[in-house]
């Protein structure tokens, strides 16, 4: 093969998902953060969709590689099954031999297992890949399983991942009860042209290129035209280009090699094959905001205002890295530290499993309904929340955030769960016990 020729240690563009090669674009970073949030919050499903080859499975594998040992995971990949086969496969993932059990016994065994794990301090996570292939009957079984609970919380966390057809299935009239339990939907869009170039260089570096130029820079626009920024298509084209350059004894892949390979693969331009216009820059990962901003947050440190933002209905992520809606460059702030979940009527703060915690009025909170003037403390920084009595248009000089639009069902579910302040999942602790703040994750 071409490894020795290009002085690489391993194949950079294999099609099999490998977490070591994961490229976290802005959109992939957000999707991973939402997956991580399921470990701490059990009040609904998370649905991740994306086109074929967009990186869903690689993202899942990376997420699972980093998961804590106290989380018991079942991963279902074979989804063209009957309800009985699905339940049997799920129990098999948990170490049972269920293939002679009847349905009543399957359900009883699952219920007892989930309650037992919760009692022993373990979290249970179900990840279903290729979920668009599940029948409505199987999805109904998933919904019923999500209802297993103790007196305080649900005991099964669920992530559904699949192709865009999953959205149409969830929106069907037959699955209205399941749709109401969806806490978040997120779509993995393709890489932009700039991100695709970074993606190619990233995989080459992981494979051992040591920043040597193997693809000439003027090849990237041509590669993007024919792959549309879809990672799997990019891998296929780049791998074949390396093989062709090796066969021609060339040190680099140039435009002529790329054109030759495209002809051999008999590919048309991506836009022509899919009737999709290719964006030069990142499109919003959600649909355009139909609602004006309804809240405002101000970031400050020691009384000095550093940043501010408007909140539209949806989710607003705060953390240390640039892929967040609000970045706080501080060692005391985790990569994805907290999120603000905003509806037209309320706003909730949620800790995203941060190292140093989220503090409100001197108490550490996991999830809390915000009131006007509440000050959220993150290490040395403060985030002050206030609702907008008079909505402003997104053209206001203060930037309106790009957040995930909540469906009516999501808003109702969030509102209903916390109407009474006594029902907040605060898990409060004195701030004094956290005075020795560790370095952020």
CSV table of C-alpha atoms in Angstrom, one decimal:
chain,number,residue,atom,x,y,z
A,1,UNK,CA,0.0,0.0,0.0
A,2,UNK,CA,1.0,3.7,0.1
A,3,UNK,CA,1.9,4.0,3.8
A,4,UNK,CA,5.7,3.7,3.3
A,5,UNK,CA,5.6,5.9,0.2
A,6,UNK,CA,3.9,8.8,2.1
A,7,UNK,CA,5.7,8.0,5.4
A,8,UNK,CA,2.4,7.3,7.3
A,9,UNK,CA,1.9,5.0,10.2
A,10,UNK,CA,-1.6,4.0,9.5
A,11,UNK,CA,-4.3,4.5,6.9
A,12,UNK,CA,-5.7,8.0,7.3
A,13,UNK,CA,-9.0,7.6,5.4
A,14,UNK,CA,-10.5,4.2,6.5
A,15,UNK,CA,-14.3,4.0,6.3
A,16,UNK,CA,-14.7,2.2,9.6
A,17,UNK,CA,-15.4,4.5,12.5
A,18,UNK,CA,-12.3,5.1,14.7
A,19,UNK,CA,-12.6,7.5,17.6
A,20,UNK,CA,-8.9,8.3,17.4
A,21,UNK,CA,-9.5,10.1,14.1
A,22,UNK,CA,-12.6,12.0,15.2
A,23,UNK,CA,-12.6,15.6,14.0
A,24,UNK,CA,-14.6,17.8,16.2
A,25,UNK,CA,-16.1,20.5,14.0
A,26,UNK,CA,-18.3,23.1,15.7
A,27,UNK,CA,-21.4,21.1,14.8
A,28,UNK,CA,-19.9,17.8,16.0
A,29,UNK,CA,-18.7,19.4,19.2
A,30,UNK,CA,-22.2,20.5,20.0
A,31,UNK,CA,-23.7,17.1,19.2
A,32,UNK,CA,-21.2,15.4,21.5
A,33,UNK,CA,-22.0,17.9,24.3
A,34,UNK,CA,-25.7,17.1,23.9
A,35,UNK,CA,-24.9,13.4,24.1
A,36,UNK,CA,-22.9,14.0,27.3
A,37,UNK,CA,-25.9,15.8,28.8
A,38,UNK,CA,-28.0,12.6,28.7
A,39,UNK,CA,-25.9,11.1,31.4
A,40,UNK,CA,-27.1,13.7,33.9
A,41,UNK,CA,-30.6,14.5,32.8
A,42,UNK,CA,-33.2,11.7,32.4
A,43,UNK,CA,-36.2,13.8,31.4
A,44,UNK,CA,-36.4,12.9,27.8
A,45,UNK,CA,-34.8,11.5,24.6
A,46,UNK,CA,-32.0,13.0,22.7
A,47,UNK,CA,-32.3,12.6,18.9
A,48,UNK,CA,-29.2,13.0,16.7
A,49,UNK,CA,-29.7,12.8,12.9
A,50,UNK,CA,-27.4,13.2,9.9
A,51,UNK,CA,-26.9,12.2,6.4
A,52,UNK,CA,-25.3,8.9,5.5
A,53,UNK,CA,-21.6,9.2,6.3
A,54,UNK,CA,-21.9,12.5,8.3
A,55,UNK,CA,-20.0,11.0,11.3
A,56,UNK,CA,-22.8,9.9,13.6
A,57,UNK,CA,-21.3,6.5,14.4
A,58,UNK,CA,-17.8,7.8,14.9
A,59,UNK,CA,-19.2,10.4,17.3
A,60,UNK,CA,-21.0,7.7,19.2
A,61,UNK,CA,-17.9,5.6,19.5
A,62,UNK,CA,-15.9,8.6,20.7
A,63,UNK,CA,-18.6,9.4,23.3
A,64,UNK,CA,-18.7,5.8,24.5
A,65,UNK,CA,-14.9,5.7,24.8
A,66,UNK,CA,-14.9,8.6,27.3
A,67,UNK,CA,-17.9,7.5,29.3
A,68,UNK,CA,-17.6,6.9,33.1
A,69,UNK,CA,-17.4,3.4,34.5
A,70,UNK,CA,-20.6,3.8,36.5
A,71,UNK,CA,-22.6,4.0,33.3
A,72,UNK,CA,-24.1,0.7,31.9
A,73,UNK,CA,-24.5,1.0,28.1
A,74,UNK,CA,-26.6,-1.0,25.7
A,75,UNK,CA,-25.9,-0.1,22.0
A,76,UNK,CA,-28.4,-1.4,19.4
A,77,UNK,CA,-27.3,-1.3,15.8
A,78,UNK,CA,-29.6,-3.8,14.2
A,79,UNK,CA,-32.9,-2.1,14.0
A,80,UNK,CA,-34.9,-4.0,11.4
A,81,UNK,CA,-36.4,-6.2,14.2
A,82,UNK,CA,-39.8,-7.0,15.7
A,83,UNK,CA,-40.7,-5.7,19.2
A,84,UNK,CA,-39.9,-9.1,20.8
A,85,UNK,CA,-36.5,-9.3,19.0
A,86,UNK,CA,-35.7,-5.7,20.1
A,87,UNK,CA,-36.4,-6.5,23.8
A,88,UNK,CA,-34.4,-9.7,23.5
A,89,UNK,CA,-31.4,-7.9,21.9
A,90,UNK,CA,-31.6,-5.2,24.6
A,91,UNK,CA,-31.4,-7.8,27.4
A,92,UNK,CA,-28.6,-9.6,25.6
A,93,UNK,CA,-26.6,-6.4,25.7
A,94,UNK,CA,-27.0,-6.4,29.5
A,95,UNK,CA,-25.7,-10.0,29.8
A,96,UNK,CA,-28.9,-12.0,29.9
A,97,UNK,CA,-29.9,-15.0,27.7
A,98,UNK,CA,-33.4,-14.0,26.9
A,99,UNK,CA,-34.2,-15.8,23.7
A,100,UNK,CA,-36.7,-18.3,25.2
A,101,UNK,CA,-38.5,-15.6,27.2
A,102,UNK,CA,-42.0,-14.4,26.4
A,103,UNK,CA,-42.8,-10.7,26.2
A,104,UNK,CA,-44.1,-10.4,29.8
A,105,UNK,CA,-41.0,-12.0,31.1
A,106,UNK,CA,-38.8,-9.8,29.0
A,107,UNK,CA,-40.4,-6.7,30.3
A,108,UNK,CA,-40.3,-7.8,33.9
A,109,UNK,CA,-36.6,-8.7,33.6
A,110,UNK,CA,-35.8,-5.4,32.1
A,111,UNK,CA,-37.8,-3.4,34.7
A,112,UNK,CA,-36.1,-5.3,37.5
A,113,UNK,CA,-32.6,-4.8,36.0
A,114,UNK,CA,-33.1,-1.1,35.5
A,115,UNK,CA,-34.4,-0.5,39.1
A,116,UNK,CA,-31.5,-2.7,40.5
A,117,UNK,CA,-28.9,-0.7,38.6
A,118,UNK,CA,-30.3,2.6,39.9
A,119,UNK,CA,-30.3,1.2,43.4
A,120,UNK,CA,-26.7,0.4,43.1
A,121,UNK,CA,-25.8,3.9,41.9
A,122,UNK,CA,-25.3,3.0,38.3
A,123,UNK,CA,-26.7,4.9,35.3
A,124,UNK,CA,-28.2,3.0,32.3
A,125,UNK,CA,-27.8,4.4,28.8
A,126,UNK,CA,-29.5,3.0,25.7
A,127,UNK,CA,-28.1,4.1,22.3
A,128,UNK,CA,-29.9,3.1,19.2
A,129,UNK,CA,-28.1,3.7,15.9
A,130,UNK,CA,-29.9,3.6,12.5
A,131,UNK,CA,-33.1,4.4,14.5
A,132,UNK,CA,-34.9,5.4,11.3
A,133,UNK,CA,-35.4,1.7,10.6
A,134,UNK,CA,-37.3,1.0,13.8
A,135,UNK,CA,-41.0,0.2,13.2
A,136,UNK,CA,-43.6,2.3,15.0
A,137,UNK,CA,-44.3,-0.7,17.3
A,138,UNK,CA,-40.7,-0.9,18.4
A,139,UNK,CA,-40.5,2.8,19.0
A,140,UNK,CA,-43.6,2.5,21.2
A,141,UNK,CA,-41.7,-0.2,23.2
A,142,UNK,CA,-38.8,2.3,23.6
A,143,UNK,CA,-41.2,4.9,24.8
A,144,UNK,CA,-42.7,2.5,27.4
A,145,UNK,CA,-39.2,1.6,28.6
A,146,UNK,CA,-38.4,5.3,29.1
A,147,UNK,CA,-41.2,5.4,31.6
A,148,UNK,CA,-39.5,3.1,34.1
A,149,UNK,CA,-38.8,5.3,37.1
A,150,UNK,CA,-38.3,5.5,40.8
A,151,UNK,CA,-40.2,8.0,43.0
A,152,UNK,CA,-37.7,10.8,41.9
A,153,UNK,CA,-36.5,10.2,38.3
A,154,UNK,CA,-36.5,8.0,35.2
A,155,UNK,CA,-33.9,5.3,35.3
A,156,UNK,CA,-33.1,4.8,31.5
A,157,UNK,CA,-31.3,7.4,29.4
A,158,UNK,CA,-31.9,7.1,25.7
A,159,UNK,CA,-30.2,8.5,22.6
A,160,UNK,CA,-31.7,7.8,19.1
A,161,UNK,CA,-29.4,8.3,16.2
A,162,UNK,CA,-30.3,8.0,12.5
A,163,UNK,CA,-30.7,9.4,9.1
A,164,UNK,CA,-33.0,12.4,8.4
A,165,UNK,CA,-35.9,10.1,7.8
A,166,UNK,CA,-36.1,9.6,11.6
A,167,UNK,CA,-37.5,13.2,11.9
A,168,UNK,CA,-40.4,12.3,9.6
A,169,UNK,CA,-41.1,9.2,11.5
A,170,UNK,CA,-41.1,11.0,14.9
A,171,UNK,CA,-43.4,13.7,13.5
A,172,UNK,CA,-46.1,11.1,12.4
A,173,UNK,CA,-49.4,11.2,14.2
A,174,UNK,CA,-48.9,7.6,15.5
A,175,UNK,CA,-45.9,8.6,17.6
A,176,UNK,CA,-47.2,11.8,19.2
A,177,UNK,CA,-46.6,10.4,22.8
A,178,UNK,CA,-43.0,9.5,21.9
A,179,UNK,CA,-42.5,12.9,20.3
A,180,UNK,CA,-43.5,14.6,23.5
A,181,UNK,CA,-40.7,12.9,25.3
A,182,UNK,CA,-38.0,14.1,22.9
A,183,UNK,CA,-35.9,16.6,24.9
A,184,UNK,CA,-33.6,17.6,22.1
A,185,UNK,CA,-33.3,17.1,18.3
A,186,UNK,CA,-30.0,17.9,16.7
A,187,UNK,CA,-28.9,17.5,13.1
A,188,UNK,CA,-25.3,16.9,12.0
A,189,UNK,CA,-24.9,18.9,8.8
A,190,UNK,CA,-22.0,18.4,6.4
A,191,UNK,CA,-18.7,20.1,6.9
A,192,UNK,CA,-18.1,23.5,5.3
A,193,UNK,CA,-15.3,23.8,2.7
A,194,UNK,CA,-13.0,25.2,5.3
A,195,UNK,CA,-13.8,22.5,7.8
A,196,UNK,CA,-13.4,19.8,5.2
A,197,UNK,CA,-9.8,21.0,4.5
A,198,UNK,CA,-9.1,21.0,8.2
A,199,UNK,CA,-10.7,17.5,8.4
A,200,UNK,CA,-8.3,16.1,5.8
A,201,UNK,CA,-5.2,17.6,7.4
A,202,UNK,CA,-6.4,16.4,10.8
A,203,UNK,CA,-6.7,12.8,9.7
A,204,UNK,CA,-3.3,12.9,7.9
A,205,UNK,CA,-1.7,14.2,11.1
A,206,UNK,CA,-3.2,11.5,13.2
A,207,UNK,CA,-1.9,8.9,10.7
A,208,UNK,CA,1.6,10.3,11.0
A,209,UNK,CA,2.1,13.0,8.3
A,210,UNK,CA,3.7,15.4,10.9
A,211,UNK,CA,2.3,18.3,9.0
A,212,UNK,CA,4.0,17.4,5.7
A,213,UNK,CA,2.0,18.6,2.7
A,214,UNK,CA,0.5,15.5,1.0
A,215,UNK,CA,-2.5,17.2,-0.6
A,216,UNK,CA,-1.8,20.4,-2.4
A,217,UNK,CA,-4.1,23.1,-1.1
A,218,UNK,CA,-5.7,23.8,-4.4
A,219,UNK,CA,-7.2,20.3,-4.4
A,220,UNK,CA,-9.5,21.1,-1.5
A,221,UNK,CA,-12.1,23.1,-3.4
A,222,UNK,CA,-12.4,20.4,-6.0
A,223,UNK,CA,-12.7,17.7,-3.4
A,224,UNK,CA,-15.5,19.7,-1.7
A,225,UNK,CA,-17.4,20.1,-4.9
A,226,UNK,CA,-17.6,16.3,-5.3
A,227,UNK,CA,-18.0,15.3,-1.7
A,228,UNK,CA,-20.2,18.1,-0.3
A,229,UNK,CA,-18.3,18.0,3.0
A,230,UNK,CA,-19.7,14.5,3.8
A,231,UNK,CA,-16.9,12.8,5.8
A,232,UNK,CA,-17.4,9.3,4.4
A,233,UNK,CA,-17.4,10.6,0.8
A,234,UNK,CA,-14.3,12.7,1.6
A,235,UNK,CA,-12.6,9.6,3.0
A,236,UNK,CA,-13.4,7.5,-0.1
A,237,UNK,CA,-12.1,10.2,-2.5
A,238,UNK,CA,-9.0,11.0,-0.5
A,239,UNK,CA,-8.0,7.4,0.0
A,240,UNK,CA,-8.3,6.7,-3.7
A,241,UNK,CA,-6.3,9.8,-4.5
A,242,UNK,CA,-3.5,8.6,-2.3
A,243,UNK,CA,-3.5,5.2,-4.0
A,244,UNK,CA,-3.5,6.8,-7.4
A,245,UNK,CA,-0.6,9.2,-6.5
A,246,UNK,CA,1.3,6.2,-5.1
A,247,UNK,CA,0.8,4.3,-8.4
A,248,UNK,CA,2.1,7.3,-10.3
A,249,UNK,CA,5.1,7.7,-7.9
A,250,UNK,CA,4.1,11.2,-7.0
A,251,UNK,CA,5.0,12.7,-3.6
A,252,UNK,CA,1.8,14.8,-3.4
A,253,UNK,CA,-1.8,14.6,-4.6
A,254,UNK,CA,-2.4,17.4,-7.1
A,255,UNK,CA,-5.5,18.6,-8.9
A,256,UNK,CA,-4.9,16.3,-11.9
A,257,UNK,CA,-4.8,13.2,-9.6
A,258,UNK,CA,-8.1,14.3,-8.1
A,259,UNK,CA,-9.7,14.8,-11.5
A,260,UNK,CA,-8.4,11.4,-12.6
A,261,UNK,CA,-9.9,9.7,-9.6
A,262,UNK,CA,-13.2,11.4,-9.9
A,263,UNK,CA,-13.4,10.2,-13.5
A,264,UNK,CA,-12.5,6.6,-12.4
A,265,UNK,CA,-15.2,6.7,-9.7
A,266,UNK,CA,-17.6,8.2,-12.2
A,267,UNK,CA,-18.8,10.8,-9.6
A,268,UNK,CA,-20.9,13.8,-10.5
A,269,UNK,CA,-20.7,17.0,-8.5
A,270,UNK,CA,-22.3,16.6,-5.1
A,271,UNK,CA,-24.8,19.4,-5.7
A,272,UNK,CA,-25.9,17.7,-9.0
A,273,UNK,CA,-26.3,14.3,-7.4
A,274,UNK,CA,-28.3,15.5,-4.4
A,275,UNK,CA,-29.9,18.8,-5.7
A,276,UNK,CA,-28.2,20.5,-2.7
A,277,UNK,CA,-26.6,23.9,-2.8
A,278,UNK,CA,-23.2,23.7,-1.1
A,279,UNK,CA,-22.6,26.4,1.6
A,280,UNK,CA,-19.2,28.0,1.7
A,281,UNK,CA,-19.6,28.6,5.4
A,282,UNK,CA,-21.5,26.9,8.2
A,283,UNK,CA,-25.2,27.1,8.0
A,284,UNK,CA,-27.1,27.4,11.3
A,285,UNK,CA,-27.5,23.9,12.7
A,286,UNK,CA,-31.2,24.7,13.2
A,287,UNK,CA,-33.9,26.3,11.2
A,288,UNK,CA,-34.1,30.1,11.2
A,289,UNK,CA,-35.4,31.4,14.5
A,290,UNK,CA,-39.2,32.2,14.2
A,291,UNK,CA,-39.3,33.9,17.6
A,292,UNK,CA,-37.7,37.2,18.7
A,293,UNK,CA,-35.3,37.1,21.7
A,294,UNK,CA,-37.0,36.7,25.1
A,295,UNK,CA,-34.1,36.9,27.5
A,296,UNK,CA,-30.6,38.3,28.0
A,297,UNK,CA,-27.4,37.2,29.6
A,298,UNK,CA,-24.4,39.4,30.6
A,299,UNK,CA,-21.0,37.9,31.3
A,300,UNK,CA,-18.8,39.7,33.8
A,301,UNK,CA,-15.7,39.3,35.9
A,302,UNK,CA,-15.1,41.4,39.0
A,303,UNK,CA,-17.7,43.9,38.0
A,304,UNK,CA,-16.4,44.4,34.4
A,305,UNK,CA,-18.7,43.4,31.6
A,306,UNK,CA,-17.0,41.0,29.1
A,307,UNK,CA,-19.8,39.8,26.8
A,308,UNK,CA,-23.6,39.8,26.4
A,309,UNK,CA,-26.1,37.9,24.3
A,310,UNK,CA,-29.8,37.6,23.6
A,311,UNK,CA,-31.6,34.4,24.2
A,312,UNK,CA,-34.2,33.0,21.8
A,313,UNK,CA,-36.2,29.9,22.6
A,314,UNK,CA,-33.8,27.0,22.6
A,315,UNK,CA,-30.5,26.0,24.1
A,316,UNK,CA,-27.5,28.2,24.8
A,317,UNK,CA,-24.2,26.6,25.6
A,318,UNK,CA,-21.5,28.2,27.8
A,319,UNK,CA,-18.0,26.8,28.0
A,320,UNK,CA,-14.3,27.2,27.5
A,321,UNK,CA,-13.9,26.4,23.8
A,322,UNK,CA,-14.9,28.4,20.8
A,323,UNK,CA,-17.7,26.1,19.7
A,324,UNK,CA,-19.9,27.3,22.5
A,325,UNK,CA,-22.5,30.1,22.2
A,326,UNK,CA,-20.6,32.0,24.8
A,327,UNK,CA,-16.9,31.3,25.4
A,328,UNK,CA,-15.2,31.8,28.8
A,329,UNK,CA,-11.5,31.4,28.4
A,330,UNK,CA,-10.7,30.3,32.0
A,331,UNK,CA,-9.1,27.2,33.5
A,332,UNK,CA,-12.0,27.0,36.0
A,333,UNK,CA,-14.5,26.5,33.2
A,334,UNK,CA,-15.1,23.2,31.5
A,335,UNK,CA,-15.1,22.6,27.7
A,336,UNK,CA,-18.9,22.6,27.8
A,337,UNK,CA,-19.8,23.8,31.2
A,338,UNK,CA,-23.5,24.6,31.3
A,339,UNK,CA,-26.5,25.3,29.1
A,340,UNK,CA,-29.5,27.6,29.4
A,341,UNK,CA,-32.7,26.1,28.2
A,342,UNK,CA,-35.1,28.9,27.2
A,343,UNK,CA,-38.8,28.7,26.4
A,344,UNK,CA,-41.1,31.6,25.6
A,345,UNK,CA,-42.0,31.8,29.3
A,346,UNK,CA,-39.1,30.5,31.4
A,347,UNK,CA,-35.3,29.8,31.4
A,348,UNK,CA,-33.5,27.0,33.1
A,349,UNK,CA,-29.8,26.6,33.9
A,350,UNK,CA,-28.3,23.0,33.6
A,351,UNK,CA,-24.8,21.9,34.6
A,352,UNK,CA,-23.3,19.8,31.8
A,353,UNK,CA,-21.2,17.6,34.1
A,354,UNK,CA,-18.7,20.3,34.6
A,355,UNK,CA,-15.7,19.8,36.9
A,356,UNK,CA,-16.1,22.9,39.1
A,357,UNK,CA,-19.9,23.2,39.1
A,358,UNK,CA,-22.6,25.8,38.6
A,359,UNK,CA,-23.4,28.0,41.5
A,360,UNK,CA,-26.5,30.1,42.1
A,361,UNK,CA,-27.0,32.2,45.3
A,362,UNK,CA,-24.1,30.4,47.0
A,363,UNK,CA,-25.5,26.9,46.2
A,364,UNK,CA,-24.3,24.4,43.6
A,365,UNK,CA,-27.1,23.4,41.3
A,366,UNK,CA,-27.7,20.7,38.7
A,367,UNK,CA,-30.8,22.2,37.2
A,368,UNK,CA,-32.7,25.3,38.3
A,369,UNK,CA,-35.4,27.7,37.0
A,370,UNK,CA,-34.0,31.1,36.7
A,371,UNK,CA,-35.6,34.3,38.0
A,372,UNK,CA,-34.9,37.9,36.8
A,373,UNK,CA,-31.5,39.1,38.1
A,374,UNK,CA,-30.2,35.7,39.0
A,375,UNK,CA,-26.4,35.6,38.9
A,376,UNK,CA,-24.8,32.3,37.9
A,377,UNK,CA,-21.2,31.9,39.1
A,378,UNK,CA,-18.7,29.9,37.0
A,379,UNK,CA,-15.3,30.0,38.7
A,380,UNK,CA,-14.2,33.7,38.6
A,381,UNK,CA,-16.9,34.7,36.1
A,382,UNK,CA,-20.5,35.6,36.6
A,383,UNK,CA,-23.4,35.3,34.1
A,384,UNK,CA,-26.5,37.5,34.9
A,385,UNK,CA,-29.8,36.5,33.5
A,386,UNK,CA,-32.8,38.8,32.9
A,387,UNK,CA,-36.0,38.3,30.8
A,388,UNK,CA,-36.9,40.8,28.2
A,389,UNK,CA,-40.1,42.5,29.1
A,390,UNK,CA,-40.3,44.0,25.6
A,391,UNK,CA,-39.0,41.6,23.0
A,392,UNK,CA,-36.4,43.0,20.6
A,393,UNK,CA,-35.8,42.0,17.0
A,394,UNK,CA,-32.7,39.9,16.1
A,395,UNK,CA,-31.4,43.0,14.3
A,396,UNK,CA,-30.7,44.6,17.7
A,397,UNK,CA,-27.0,45.5,18.2
A,398,UNK,CA,-26.8,42.8,20.9
A,399,UNK,CA,-26.1,39.5,19.2
A,400,UNK,CA,-28.9,37.0,19.1
A,401,UNK,CA,-27.7,33.5,19.7
A,402,UNK,CA,-28.1,30.6,17.3
A,403,UNK,CA,-29.7,27.9,19.5
A,404,UNK,CA,-31.7,24.8,19.0
A,405,UNK,CA,-35.4,25.6,18.5
A,406,UNK,CA,-37.6,23.9,21.1
A,407,UNK,CA,-40.7,22.3,19.7
A,408,UNK,CA,-43.9,23.1,21.6
A,409,UNK,CA,-43.8,19.7,23.2
A,410,UNK,CA,-40.3,20.3,24.5
A,411,UNK,CA,-41.4,23.7,26.0
A,412,UNK,CA,-44.5,22.2,27.6
A,413,UNK,CA,-42.5,19.3,29.1
A,414,UNK,CA,-39.8,21.6,30.6
A,415,UNK,CA,-42.5,24.0,31.9
A,416,UNK,CA,-44.7,21.3,33.4
A,417,UNK,CA,-41.7,19.6,35.1
A,418,UNK,CA,-40.7,22.7,37.0
A,419,UNK,CA,-43.9,24.8,37.6
A,420,UNK,CA,-43.5,24.3,41.3
A,421,UNK,CA,-40.1,25.6,42.6
A,422,UNK,CA,-39.9,22.7,45.0
A,423,UNK,CA,-39.6,20.4,42.1
A,424,UNK,CA,-36.2,21.8,40.9
A,425,UNK,CA,-33.5,19.2,40.7
A,426,UNK,CA,-31.0,21.4,42.4
A,427,UNK,CA,-28.9,18.8,44.3
A,428,UNK,CA,-27.7,21.8,46.3
A,429,UNK,CA,-24.4,21.9,48.2
A,430,UNK,CA,-22.7,24.7,50.1
A,431,UNK,CA,-20.3,26.7,48.0
A,432,UNK,CA,-17.8,26.6,50.8
A,433,UNK,CA,-17.3,22.8,50.2
A,434,UNK,CA,-16.1,23.7,46.7
A,435,UNK,CA,-13.6,26.4,47.7
A,436,UNK,CA,-10.7,24.3,46.4
A,437,UNK,CA,-11.6,24.6,42.7
A,438,UNK,CA,-9.9,22.0,40.5
A,439,UNK,CA,-8.7,22.7,37.0
A,440,UNK,CA,-11.5,22.5,34.3
A,441,UNK,CA,-11.9,19.3,32.3
